[in-house]
Coordinates of C-alpha atoms in Angstrom, one line a residue:
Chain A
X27 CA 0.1 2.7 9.3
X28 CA -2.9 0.2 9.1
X29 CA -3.1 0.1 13.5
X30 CA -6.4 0.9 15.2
X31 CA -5.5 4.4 16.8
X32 CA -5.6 3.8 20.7
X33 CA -7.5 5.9 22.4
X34 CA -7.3 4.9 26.4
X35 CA -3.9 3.9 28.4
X36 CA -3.8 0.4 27.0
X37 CA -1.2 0.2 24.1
X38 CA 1.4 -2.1 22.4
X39 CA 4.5 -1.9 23.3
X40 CA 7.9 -1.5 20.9
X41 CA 8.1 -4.9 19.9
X42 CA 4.7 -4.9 19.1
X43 CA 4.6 -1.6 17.4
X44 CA 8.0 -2.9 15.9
X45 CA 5.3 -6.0 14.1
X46 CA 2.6 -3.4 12.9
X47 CA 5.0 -1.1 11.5
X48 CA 7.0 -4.3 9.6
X49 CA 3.6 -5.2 8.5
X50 CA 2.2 -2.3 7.2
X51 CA 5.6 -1.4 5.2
X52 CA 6.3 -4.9 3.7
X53 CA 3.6 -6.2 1.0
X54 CA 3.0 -8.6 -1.8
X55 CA 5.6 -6.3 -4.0
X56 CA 8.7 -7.8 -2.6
X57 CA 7.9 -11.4 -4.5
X58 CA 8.8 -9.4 -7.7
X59 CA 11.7 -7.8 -6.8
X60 CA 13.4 -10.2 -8.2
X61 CA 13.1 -8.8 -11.7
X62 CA 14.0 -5.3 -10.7
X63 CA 17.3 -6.6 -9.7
X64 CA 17.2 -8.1 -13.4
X65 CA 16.3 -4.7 -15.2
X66 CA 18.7 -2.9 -13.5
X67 CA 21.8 -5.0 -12.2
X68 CA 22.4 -6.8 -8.8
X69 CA 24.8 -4.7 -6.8
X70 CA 23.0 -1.2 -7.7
X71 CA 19.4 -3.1 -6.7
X72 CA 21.0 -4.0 -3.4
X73 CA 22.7 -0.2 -3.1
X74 CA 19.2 1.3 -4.1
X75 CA 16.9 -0.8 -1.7
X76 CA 19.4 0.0 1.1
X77 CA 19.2 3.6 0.6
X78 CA 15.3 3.6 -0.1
X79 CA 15.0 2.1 3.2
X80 CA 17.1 4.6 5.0
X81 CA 14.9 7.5 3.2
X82 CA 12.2 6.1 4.6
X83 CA 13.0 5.8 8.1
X84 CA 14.1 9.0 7.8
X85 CA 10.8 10.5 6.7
X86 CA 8.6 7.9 9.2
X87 CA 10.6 10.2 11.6
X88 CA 10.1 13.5 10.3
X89 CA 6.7 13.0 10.3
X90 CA 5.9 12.0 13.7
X91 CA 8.6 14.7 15.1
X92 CA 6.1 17.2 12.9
X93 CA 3.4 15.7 14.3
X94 CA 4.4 16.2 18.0
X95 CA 5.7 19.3 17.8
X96 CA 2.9 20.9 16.0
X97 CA 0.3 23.0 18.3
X98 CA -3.3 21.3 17.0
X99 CA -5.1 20.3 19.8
X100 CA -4.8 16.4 18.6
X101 CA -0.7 16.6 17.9
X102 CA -0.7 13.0 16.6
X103 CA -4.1 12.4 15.1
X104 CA -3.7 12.1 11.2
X105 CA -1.6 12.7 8.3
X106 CA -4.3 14.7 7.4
X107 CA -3.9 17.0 10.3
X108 CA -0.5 17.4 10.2
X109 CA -1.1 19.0 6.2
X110 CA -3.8 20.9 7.4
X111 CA -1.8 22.3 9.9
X112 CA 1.2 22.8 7.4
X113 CA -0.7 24.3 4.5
X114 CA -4.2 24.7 5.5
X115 CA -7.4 23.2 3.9
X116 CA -4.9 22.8 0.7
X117 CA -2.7 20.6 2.4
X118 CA -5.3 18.7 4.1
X119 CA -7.1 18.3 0.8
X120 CA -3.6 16.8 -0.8
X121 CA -2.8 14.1 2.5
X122 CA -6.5 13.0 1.4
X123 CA -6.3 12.6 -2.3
X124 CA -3.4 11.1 -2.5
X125 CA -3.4 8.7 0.6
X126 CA -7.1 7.8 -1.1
X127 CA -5.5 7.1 -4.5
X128 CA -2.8 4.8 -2.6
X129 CA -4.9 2.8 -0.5
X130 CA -8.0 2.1 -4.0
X131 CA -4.9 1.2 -6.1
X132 CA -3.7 -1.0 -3.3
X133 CA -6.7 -2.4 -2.6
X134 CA -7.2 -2.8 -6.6
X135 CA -3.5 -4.4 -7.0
X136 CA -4.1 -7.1 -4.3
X137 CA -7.5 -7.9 -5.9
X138 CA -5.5 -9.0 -9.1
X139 CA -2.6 -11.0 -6.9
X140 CA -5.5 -12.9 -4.9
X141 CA -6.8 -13.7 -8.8
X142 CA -3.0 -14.2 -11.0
X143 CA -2.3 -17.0 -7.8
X144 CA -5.4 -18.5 -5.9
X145 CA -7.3 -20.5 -8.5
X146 CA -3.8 -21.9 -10.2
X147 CA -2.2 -22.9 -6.7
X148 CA -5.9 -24.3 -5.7
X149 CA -6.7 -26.2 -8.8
X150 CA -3.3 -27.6 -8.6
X151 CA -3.4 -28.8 -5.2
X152 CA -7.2 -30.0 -5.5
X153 CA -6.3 -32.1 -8.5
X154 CA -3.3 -33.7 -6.4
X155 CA -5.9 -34.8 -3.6
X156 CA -8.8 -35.9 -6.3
X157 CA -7.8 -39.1 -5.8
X158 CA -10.0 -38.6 -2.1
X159 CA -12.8 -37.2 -3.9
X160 CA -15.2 -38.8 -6.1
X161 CA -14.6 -37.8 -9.9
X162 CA -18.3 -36.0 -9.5
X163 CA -17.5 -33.7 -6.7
X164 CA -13.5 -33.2 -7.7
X165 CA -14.7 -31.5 -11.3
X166 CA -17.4 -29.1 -9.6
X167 CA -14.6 -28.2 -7.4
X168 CA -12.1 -27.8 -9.7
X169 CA -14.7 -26.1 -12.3
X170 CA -15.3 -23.8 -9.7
X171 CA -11.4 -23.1 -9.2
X172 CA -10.4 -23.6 -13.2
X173 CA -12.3 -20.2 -13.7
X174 CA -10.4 -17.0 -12.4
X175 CA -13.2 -14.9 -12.0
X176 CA -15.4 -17.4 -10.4
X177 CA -12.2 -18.5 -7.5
X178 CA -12.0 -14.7 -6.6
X179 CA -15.2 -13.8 -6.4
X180 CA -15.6 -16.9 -4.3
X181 CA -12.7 -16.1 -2.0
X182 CA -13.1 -12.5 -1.7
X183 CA -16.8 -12.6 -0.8
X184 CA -16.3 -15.1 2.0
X185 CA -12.9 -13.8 3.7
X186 CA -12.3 -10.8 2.3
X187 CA -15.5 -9.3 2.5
X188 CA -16.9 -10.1 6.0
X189 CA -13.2 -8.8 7.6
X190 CA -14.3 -5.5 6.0
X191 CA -17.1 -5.0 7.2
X192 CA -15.2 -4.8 10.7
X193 CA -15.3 -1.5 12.2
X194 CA -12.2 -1.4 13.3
X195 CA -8.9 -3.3 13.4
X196 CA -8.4 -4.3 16.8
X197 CA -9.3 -7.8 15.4
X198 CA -6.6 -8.0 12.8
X199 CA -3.8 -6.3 15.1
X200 CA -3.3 -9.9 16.6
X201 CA -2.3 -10.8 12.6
X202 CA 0.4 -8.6 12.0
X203 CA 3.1 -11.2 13.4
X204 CA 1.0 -13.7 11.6
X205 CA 1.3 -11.9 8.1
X206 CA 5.1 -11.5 8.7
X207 CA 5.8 -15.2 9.3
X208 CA 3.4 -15.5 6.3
X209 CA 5.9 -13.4 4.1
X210 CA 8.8 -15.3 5.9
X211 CA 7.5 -18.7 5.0
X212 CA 7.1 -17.8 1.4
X213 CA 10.8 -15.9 1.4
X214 CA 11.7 -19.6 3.0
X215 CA 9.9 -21.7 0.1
X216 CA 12.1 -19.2 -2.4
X217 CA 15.5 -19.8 -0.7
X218 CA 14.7 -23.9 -0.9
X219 CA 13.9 -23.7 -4.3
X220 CA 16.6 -22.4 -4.6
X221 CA 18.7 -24.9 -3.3
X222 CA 17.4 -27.5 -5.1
X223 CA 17.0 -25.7 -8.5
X224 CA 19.8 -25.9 -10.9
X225 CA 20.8 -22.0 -11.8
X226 CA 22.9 -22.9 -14.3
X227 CA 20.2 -23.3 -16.6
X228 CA 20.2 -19.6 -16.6
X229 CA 23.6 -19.1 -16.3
X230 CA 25.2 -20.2 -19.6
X231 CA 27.0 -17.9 -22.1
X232 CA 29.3 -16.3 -20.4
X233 CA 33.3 -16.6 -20.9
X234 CA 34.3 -17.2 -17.4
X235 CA 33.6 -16.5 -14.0
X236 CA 34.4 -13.7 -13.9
X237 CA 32.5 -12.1 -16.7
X238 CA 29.6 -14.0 -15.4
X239 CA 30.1 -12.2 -11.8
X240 CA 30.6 -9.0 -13.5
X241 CA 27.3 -9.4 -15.8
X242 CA 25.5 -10.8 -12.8
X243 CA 26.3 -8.1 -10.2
X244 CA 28.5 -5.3 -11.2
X245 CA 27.4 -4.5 -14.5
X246 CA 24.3 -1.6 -14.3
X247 CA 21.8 -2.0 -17.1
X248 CA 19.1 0.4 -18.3
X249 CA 15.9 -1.5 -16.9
X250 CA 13.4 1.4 -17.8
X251 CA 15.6 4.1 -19.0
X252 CA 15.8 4.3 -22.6
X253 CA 19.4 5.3 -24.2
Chain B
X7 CA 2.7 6.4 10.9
X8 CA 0.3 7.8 12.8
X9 CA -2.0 5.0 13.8
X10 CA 1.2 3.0 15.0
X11 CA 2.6 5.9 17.0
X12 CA -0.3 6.3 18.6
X13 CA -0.5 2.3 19.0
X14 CA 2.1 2.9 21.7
X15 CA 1.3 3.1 25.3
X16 CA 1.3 5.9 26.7
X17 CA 4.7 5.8 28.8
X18 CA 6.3 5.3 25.6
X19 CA 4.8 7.4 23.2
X20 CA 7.5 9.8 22.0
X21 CA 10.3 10.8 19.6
X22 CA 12.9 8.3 21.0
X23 CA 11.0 5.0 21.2
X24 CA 9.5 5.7 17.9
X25 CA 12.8 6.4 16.2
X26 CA 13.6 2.7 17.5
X27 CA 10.6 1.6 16.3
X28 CA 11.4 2.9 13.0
X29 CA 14.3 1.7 12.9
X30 CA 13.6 -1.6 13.9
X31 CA 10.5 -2.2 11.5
X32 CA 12.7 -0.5 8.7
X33 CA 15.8 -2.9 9.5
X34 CA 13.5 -6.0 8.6
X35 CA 11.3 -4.8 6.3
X36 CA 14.6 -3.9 4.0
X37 CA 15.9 -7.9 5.1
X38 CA 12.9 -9.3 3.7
X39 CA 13.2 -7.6 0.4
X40 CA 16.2 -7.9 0.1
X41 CA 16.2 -11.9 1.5
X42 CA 13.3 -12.7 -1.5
X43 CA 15.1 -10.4 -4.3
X44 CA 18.5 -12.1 -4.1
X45 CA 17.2 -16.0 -3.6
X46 CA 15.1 -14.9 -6.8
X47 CA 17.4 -13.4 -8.8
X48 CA 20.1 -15.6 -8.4
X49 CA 18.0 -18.7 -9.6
X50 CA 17.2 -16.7 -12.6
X51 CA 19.9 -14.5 -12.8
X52 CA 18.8 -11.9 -16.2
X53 CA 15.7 -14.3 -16.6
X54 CA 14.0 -13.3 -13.5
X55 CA 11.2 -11.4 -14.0
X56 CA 8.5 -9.5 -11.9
X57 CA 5.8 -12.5 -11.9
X58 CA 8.0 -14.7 -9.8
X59 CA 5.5 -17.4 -9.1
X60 CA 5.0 -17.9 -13.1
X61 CA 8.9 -18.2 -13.0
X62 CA 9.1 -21.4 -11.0
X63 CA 7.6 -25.2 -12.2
X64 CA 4.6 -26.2 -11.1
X65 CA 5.2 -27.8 -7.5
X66 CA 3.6 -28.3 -4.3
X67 CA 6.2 -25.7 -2.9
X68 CA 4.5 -23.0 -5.1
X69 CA 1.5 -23.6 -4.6
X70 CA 2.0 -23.5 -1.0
X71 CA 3.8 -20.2 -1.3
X72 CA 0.9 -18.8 -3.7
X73 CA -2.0 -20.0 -1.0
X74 CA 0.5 -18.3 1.8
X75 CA 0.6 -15.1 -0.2
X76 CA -3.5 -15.2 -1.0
X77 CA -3.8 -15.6 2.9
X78 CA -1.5 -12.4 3.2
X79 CA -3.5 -10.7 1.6
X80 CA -6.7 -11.4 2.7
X81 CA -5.8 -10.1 5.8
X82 CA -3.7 -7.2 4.3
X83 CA -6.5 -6.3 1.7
X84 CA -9.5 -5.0 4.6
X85 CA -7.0 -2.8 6.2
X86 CA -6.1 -0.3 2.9
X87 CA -10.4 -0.6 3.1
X88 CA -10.3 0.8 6.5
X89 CA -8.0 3.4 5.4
X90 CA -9.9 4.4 2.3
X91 CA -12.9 4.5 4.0
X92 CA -12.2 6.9 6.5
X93 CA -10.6 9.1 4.0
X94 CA -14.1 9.3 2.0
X95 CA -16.2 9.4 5.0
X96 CA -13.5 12.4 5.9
X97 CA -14.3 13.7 2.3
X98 CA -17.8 13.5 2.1
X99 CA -18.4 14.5 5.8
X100 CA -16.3 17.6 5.1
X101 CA -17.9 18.2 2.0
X102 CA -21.5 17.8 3.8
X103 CA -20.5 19.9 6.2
X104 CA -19.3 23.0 4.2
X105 CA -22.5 22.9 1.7
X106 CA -24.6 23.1 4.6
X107 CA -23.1 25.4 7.0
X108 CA -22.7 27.6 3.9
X109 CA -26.5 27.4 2.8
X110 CA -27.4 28.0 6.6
X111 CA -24.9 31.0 7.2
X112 CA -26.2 33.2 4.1
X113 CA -30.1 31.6 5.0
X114 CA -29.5 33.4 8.6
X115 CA -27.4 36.6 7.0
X116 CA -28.1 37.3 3.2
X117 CA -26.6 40.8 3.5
X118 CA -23.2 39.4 5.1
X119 CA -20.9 39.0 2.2
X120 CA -18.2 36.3 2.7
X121 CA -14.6 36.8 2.9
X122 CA -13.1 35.6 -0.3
X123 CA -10.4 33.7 1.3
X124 CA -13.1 31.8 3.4
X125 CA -12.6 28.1 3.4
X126 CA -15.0 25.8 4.5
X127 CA -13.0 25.1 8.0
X128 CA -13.2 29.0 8.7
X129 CA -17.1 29.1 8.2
X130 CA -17.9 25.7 10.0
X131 CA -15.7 27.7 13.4
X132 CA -17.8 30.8 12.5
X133 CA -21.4 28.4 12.5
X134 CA -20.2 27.4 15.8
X135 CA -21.5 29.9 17.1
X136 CA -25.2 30.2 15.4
X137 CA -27.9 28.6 16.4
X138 CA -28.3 25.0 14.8
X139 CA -24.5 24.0 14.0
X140 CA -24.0 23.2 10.7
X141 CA -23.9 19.7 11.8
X142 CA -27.3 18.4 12.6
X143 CA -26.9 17.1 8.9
X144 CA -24.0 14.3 9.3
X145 CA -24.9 13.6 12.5
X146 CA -27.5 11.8 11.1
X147 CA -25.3 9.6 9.1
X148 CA -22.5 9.1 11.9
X149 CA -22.7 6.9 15.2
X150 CA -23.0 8.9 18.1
X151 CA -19.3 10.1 19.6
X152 CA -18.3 9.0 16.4
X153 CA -16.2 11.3 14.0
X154 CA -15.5 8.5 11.1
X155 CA -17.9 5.4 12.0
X156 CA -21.4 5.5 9.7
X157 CA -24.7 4.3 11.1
X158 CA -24.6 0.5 9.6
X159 CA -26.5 1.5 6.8
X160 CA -24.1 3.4 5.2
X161 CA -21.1 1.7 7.0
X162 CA -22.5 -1.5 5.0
X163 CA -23.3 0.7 1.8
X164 CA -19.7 2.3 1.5
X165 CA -17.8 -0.9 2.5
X166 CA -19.9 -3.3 -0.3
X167 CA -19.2 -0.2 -3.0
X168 CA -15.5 0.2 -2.1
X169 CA -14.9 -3.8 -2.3
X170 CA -17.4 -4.1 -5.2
X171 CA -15.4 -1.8 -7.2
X172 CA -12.5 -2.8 -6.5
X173 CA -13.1 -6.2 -7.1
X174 CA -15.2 -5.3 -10.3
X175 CA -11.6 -4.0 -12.1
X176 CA -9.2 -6.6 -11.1
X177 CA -11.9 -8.7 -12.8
X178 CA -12.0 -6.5 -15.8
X179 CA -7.7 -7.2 -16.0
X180 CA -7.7 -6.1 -20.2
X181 CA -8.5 -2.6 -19.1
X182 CA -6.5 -3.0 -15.7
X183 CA -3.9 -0.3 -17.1
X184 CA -6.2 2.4 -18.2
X185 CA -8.0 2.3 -14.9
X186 CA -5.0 2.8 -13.3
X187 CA -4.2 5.5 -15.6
X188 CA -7.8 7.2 -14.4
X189 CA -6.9 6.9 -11.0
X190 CA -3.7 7.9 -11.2
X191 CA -2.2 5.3 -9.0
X192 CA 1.0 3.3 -9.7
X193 CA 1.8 0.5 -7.4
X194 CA 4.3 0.8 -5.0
X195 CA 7.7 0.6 -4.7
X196 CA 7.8 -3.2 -5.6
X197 CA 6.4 -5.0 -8.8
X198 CA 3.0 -7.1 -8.5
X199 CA 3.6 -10.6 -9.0
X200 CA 1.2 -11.2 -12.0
X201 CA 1.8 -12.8 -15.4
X202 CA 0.4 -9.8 -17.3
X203 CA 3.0 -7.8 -19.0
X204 CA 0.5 -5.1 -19.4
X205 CA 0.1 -5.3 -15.0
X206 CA 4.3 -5.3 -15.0
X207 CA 4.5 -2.4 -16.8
X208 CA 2.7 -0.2 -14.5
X209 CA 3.4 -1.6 -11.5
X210 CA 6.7 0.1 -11.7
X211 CA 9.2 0.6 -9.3
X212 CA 8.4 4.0 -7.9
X213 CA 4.8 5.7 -7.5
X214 CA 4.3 9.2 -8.5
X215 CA 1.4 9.0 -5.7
X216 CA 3.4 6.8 -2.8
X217 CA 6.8 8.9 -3.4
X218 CA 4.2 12.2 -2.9
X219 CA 3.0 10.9 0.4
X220 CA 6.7 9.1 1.3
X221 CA 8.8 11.8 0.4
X222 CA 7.6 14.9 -0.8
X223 CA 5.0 16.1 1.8
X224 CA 6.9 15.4 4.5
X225 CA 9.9 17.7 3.4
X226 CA 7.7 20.1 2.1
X227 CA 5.5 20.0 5.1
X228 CA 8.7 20.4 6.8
X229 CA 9.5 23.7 4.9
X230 CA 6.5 25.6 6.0
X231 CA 6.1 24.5 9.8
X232 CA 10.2 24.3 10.6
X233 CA 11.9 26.4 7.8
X234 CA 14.5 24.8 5.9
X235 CA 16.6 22.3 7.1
X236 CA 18.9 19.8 5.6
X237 CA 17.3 16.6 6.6
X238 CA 13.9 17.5 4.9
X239 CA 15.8 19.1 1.8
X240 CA 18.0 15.6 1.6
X241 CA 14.4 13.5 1.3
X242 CA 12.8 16.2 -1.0
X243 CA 15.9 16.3 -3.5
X244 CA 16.3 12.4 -3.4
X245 CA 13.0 11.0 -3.4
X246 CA 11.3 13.4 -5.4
X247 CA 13.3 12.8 -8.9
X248 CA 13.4 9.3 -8.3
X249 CA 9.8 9.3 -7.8
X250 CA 9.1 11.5 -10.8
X251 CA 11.7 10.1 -13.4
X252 CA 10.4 6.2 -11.9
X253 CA 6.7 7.3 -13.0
X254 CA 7.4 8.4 -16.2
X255 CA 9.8 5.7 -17.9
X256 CA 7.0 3.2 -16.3
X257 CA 4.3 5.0 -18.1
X258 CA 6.5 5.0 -21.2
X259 CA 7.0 1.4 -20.9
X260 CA 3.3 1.3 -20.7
X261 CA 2.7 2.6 -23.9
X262 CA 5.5 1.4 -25.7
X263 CA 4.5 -2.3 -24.9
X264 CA 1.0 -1.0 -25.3
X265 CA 1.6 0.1 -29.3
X266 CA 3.9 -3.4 -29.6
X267 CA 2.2 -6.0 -28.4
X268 CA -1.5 -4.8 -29.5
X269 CA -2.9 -4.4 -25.6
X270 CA -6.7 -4.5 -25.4
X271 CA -7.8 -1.1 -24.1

């Protein structure tokens, strides 16, 4: 979705289009998926994000089959076109507000992760390597880091700010394998804590086994739904 | 879509090798989800909640995995810029465009009275043909052969505001939720990882604005260029209840724990 259109022969090819795609469709939202499967049960989760993922493919397909088979002189250029040529100016006007509400609240949401997780993992793992530093320059440091506001601003304004000035993303293309072994190695860190945490902290109560597998998966609870 | 269809080369640019690239990219992305939901929820089982990290002791391993995820999206954050950028220089170039071309047209013809069904792309096609287009205006703002790239002025003044903004409300967290509410955006189909409950509650699990641009204009895009046809009525009548019904228990959720626990608005 996020790929720098190509506008010469050049091009990826389908593994590489296979990376971009991946990219663009997984985010930072599947770290809290994990509660969703507790609102609502563990086989229906599994059943819904199967089927959600079909539905999408699906409509990933129905768009680009609109796209090529409609008669604007740029078939595949834009979302945008592709409403415009559907429903005129209205439709084009509809592709823009909403894709713009998406991508702010996006934008807005990953602003928040980068400041819920950055200065707590940062102070943590400055204050485990103090004993390198000095106590002067470990507290300015970890000042700096202790404060929320101050980490993000900090971080944003010299990575996050300077990539976006880019014009286009023909630099960042090269990270889209990058930022799905990134995702990977934190799905990895999950699965070993895993291992080595003991569940049945969180797994007391129940009669037997079997009651506990039927809470655990089989049983569907409300989540949001009120009764 | 359309950027990564367009990523391919040219040889295989079409229906077939896209469908496998959909499929492909779909296949994994739904193994990752699903590979991070399951490890998390069985280590938690019914105490697993949406801010995973906060779920977990304090250990190297998580603070690892936090860093990883920061890095994510540093890289993840300056391409929904690009994107939102292009939409508002789309916007305001469009918008530019159709003030002037209008002001010009009745300048040149005051007695000409315009069609009432006129939009603005029908009167830009119509200045096309007068004498100074209609736009001599945004070409002063746009690089030259350029459709969506700003002289670096304005690139630089539109990139800084976007980010600035942006930046400015994650900052301002207590009011996170009603700024969401003004912009109308719920989050994804996935739950931010954040230790405010006020944050969980909107992030929901469906997106009135993602399911639109997922699921409903594509069937109903489909309707009026192909007719009716099972495949885009099966997305419309799935995704677009889900979508809707997701929203609104989230936004009752919001207000519910809003009234309870005393949120700062």
């Amino acid at each position: 979705m996020f790929t720098a259109p190509n506008r010469n022969n050049e091009g990826s090819s389908v593994l590489g289009a296979v990376f971009n795609l991946t990219k663009s469709i997984v985010g930072a939202g599947v770290t809290g998926l994990g509660g969703a499967f507790a609102s609502s049960g563990g086989l229906i989760s599994v059943l819904g994000i199967l089927f959600f993922g079909l539905l999408s493919k699906l409509s990933f397909d129905l768009l680009i089959e609109l796209s090529i088979g409609s008669t604007l002189p740029h078939q595949t250029s834009s979302y945008e076109a592709l409403g415009y040529a559907a429903a005129g100016a209205t439709g084009r006007n509809i592709v823009v507000i909403c894709k713009g509400l998406y991508t702010f609240g996006s934008m807005v949401a990953y602003m928040v992760i980068v400041k819920d997780n950055f200065a707590s993992a940062a102070t943590h793992l400055i204050g485990r390597t103090s004993a390198g530093m000095n106590g002067k320059d470990s507290s300015i440091v970890q000042g700096i880091l202790l404060d929320e506001n101050a980490s993000t601003i900090l971080i944003s304004t010299l990575v996050i700010l300077p990539l976006c000035l880019m014009r286009d993303l023909k630099p960042l293309e090269k990270f889209s394998l990058t930022g799905i072994l990134t995702i990977l190695s934190v799905i990895a860190i999950v699965i070993y804590l895993y291992v080595t945490t003991d569940s049945r902290v969180h797994d007391s109560g129940y009669d037997s086994r079997a009651t506990a597998a039927y809470v655990h998966w089989f049983q569907i609870r409300s989540g949001l739904v009120r009764r | 879509m359309h950027l990564t269809f367009e990523s391919l080369r040219p040889d295989i640019r079409d229906l077939t090798h896209w469908k496998l690239v959909s499929s492909i990219s779909t296949l994994i992305a739904t193994a990752i989800a699903l590979l991070a939901a399951v490890f998390v929820y069985m280590t938690f089982w019914l105490d697993a909640k949406s801010s995973m990290f906060a779920l977990y002791p304090s250990s190297i391993a998580i603070d690892i995995a936090k860093i990883l995820l920061t890095f994510m999206i540093s890289l993840t954050y300056p391409l929904c810029l690009l994107a939102c950028r292009e939409i508002l220089i789309v916007a305001l170039m469009t918008t530019a465009t159709a003030i002037t071309t209008r002001a010009t047209y009745k300048s040149r013809h005051p007695t000409i009275q315009e069609s009432s069904e006129d939009d603005e792309t029908t009167t830009l096609l119509r200045l096309e043909s007068v004498e100074g287009t209609p736009s001599t205006c945004q070409r002063s703002w746009l690089l030259v052969g350029q459709e969506r790239q700003l002289t670096r002025g304005y690139h630089v003044l539109i990139t800084v505001s976007l980010w600035g903004v942006t930046l400015f409300l994650a900052l301002v967290a207590p009011s996170f939720g009603d700024v969401l509410n003004l912009v109308g955006c719920a989050m994804g189909t996935g739950k931010i990882t954040t230790q405010r409950p006020r944050l969980q509650c909107f992030a929901s699990n469906s997106s009135l604005v993602l399911t639109a641009i997922a699921f409903i204009l594509p069937a109903v895009f489909s309707f009026l260029l192909l007719g009716y046809n099972h495949k885009a009525a099966f997305i419309l009548a799935v995704g677009c209840p889900v979508g809707i019904l997701g929203t609104y228990f989230s936004f009752v959720k919001l207000v519910t724990d809003a009234r309870g626990n005393k949120l700062s608005l």
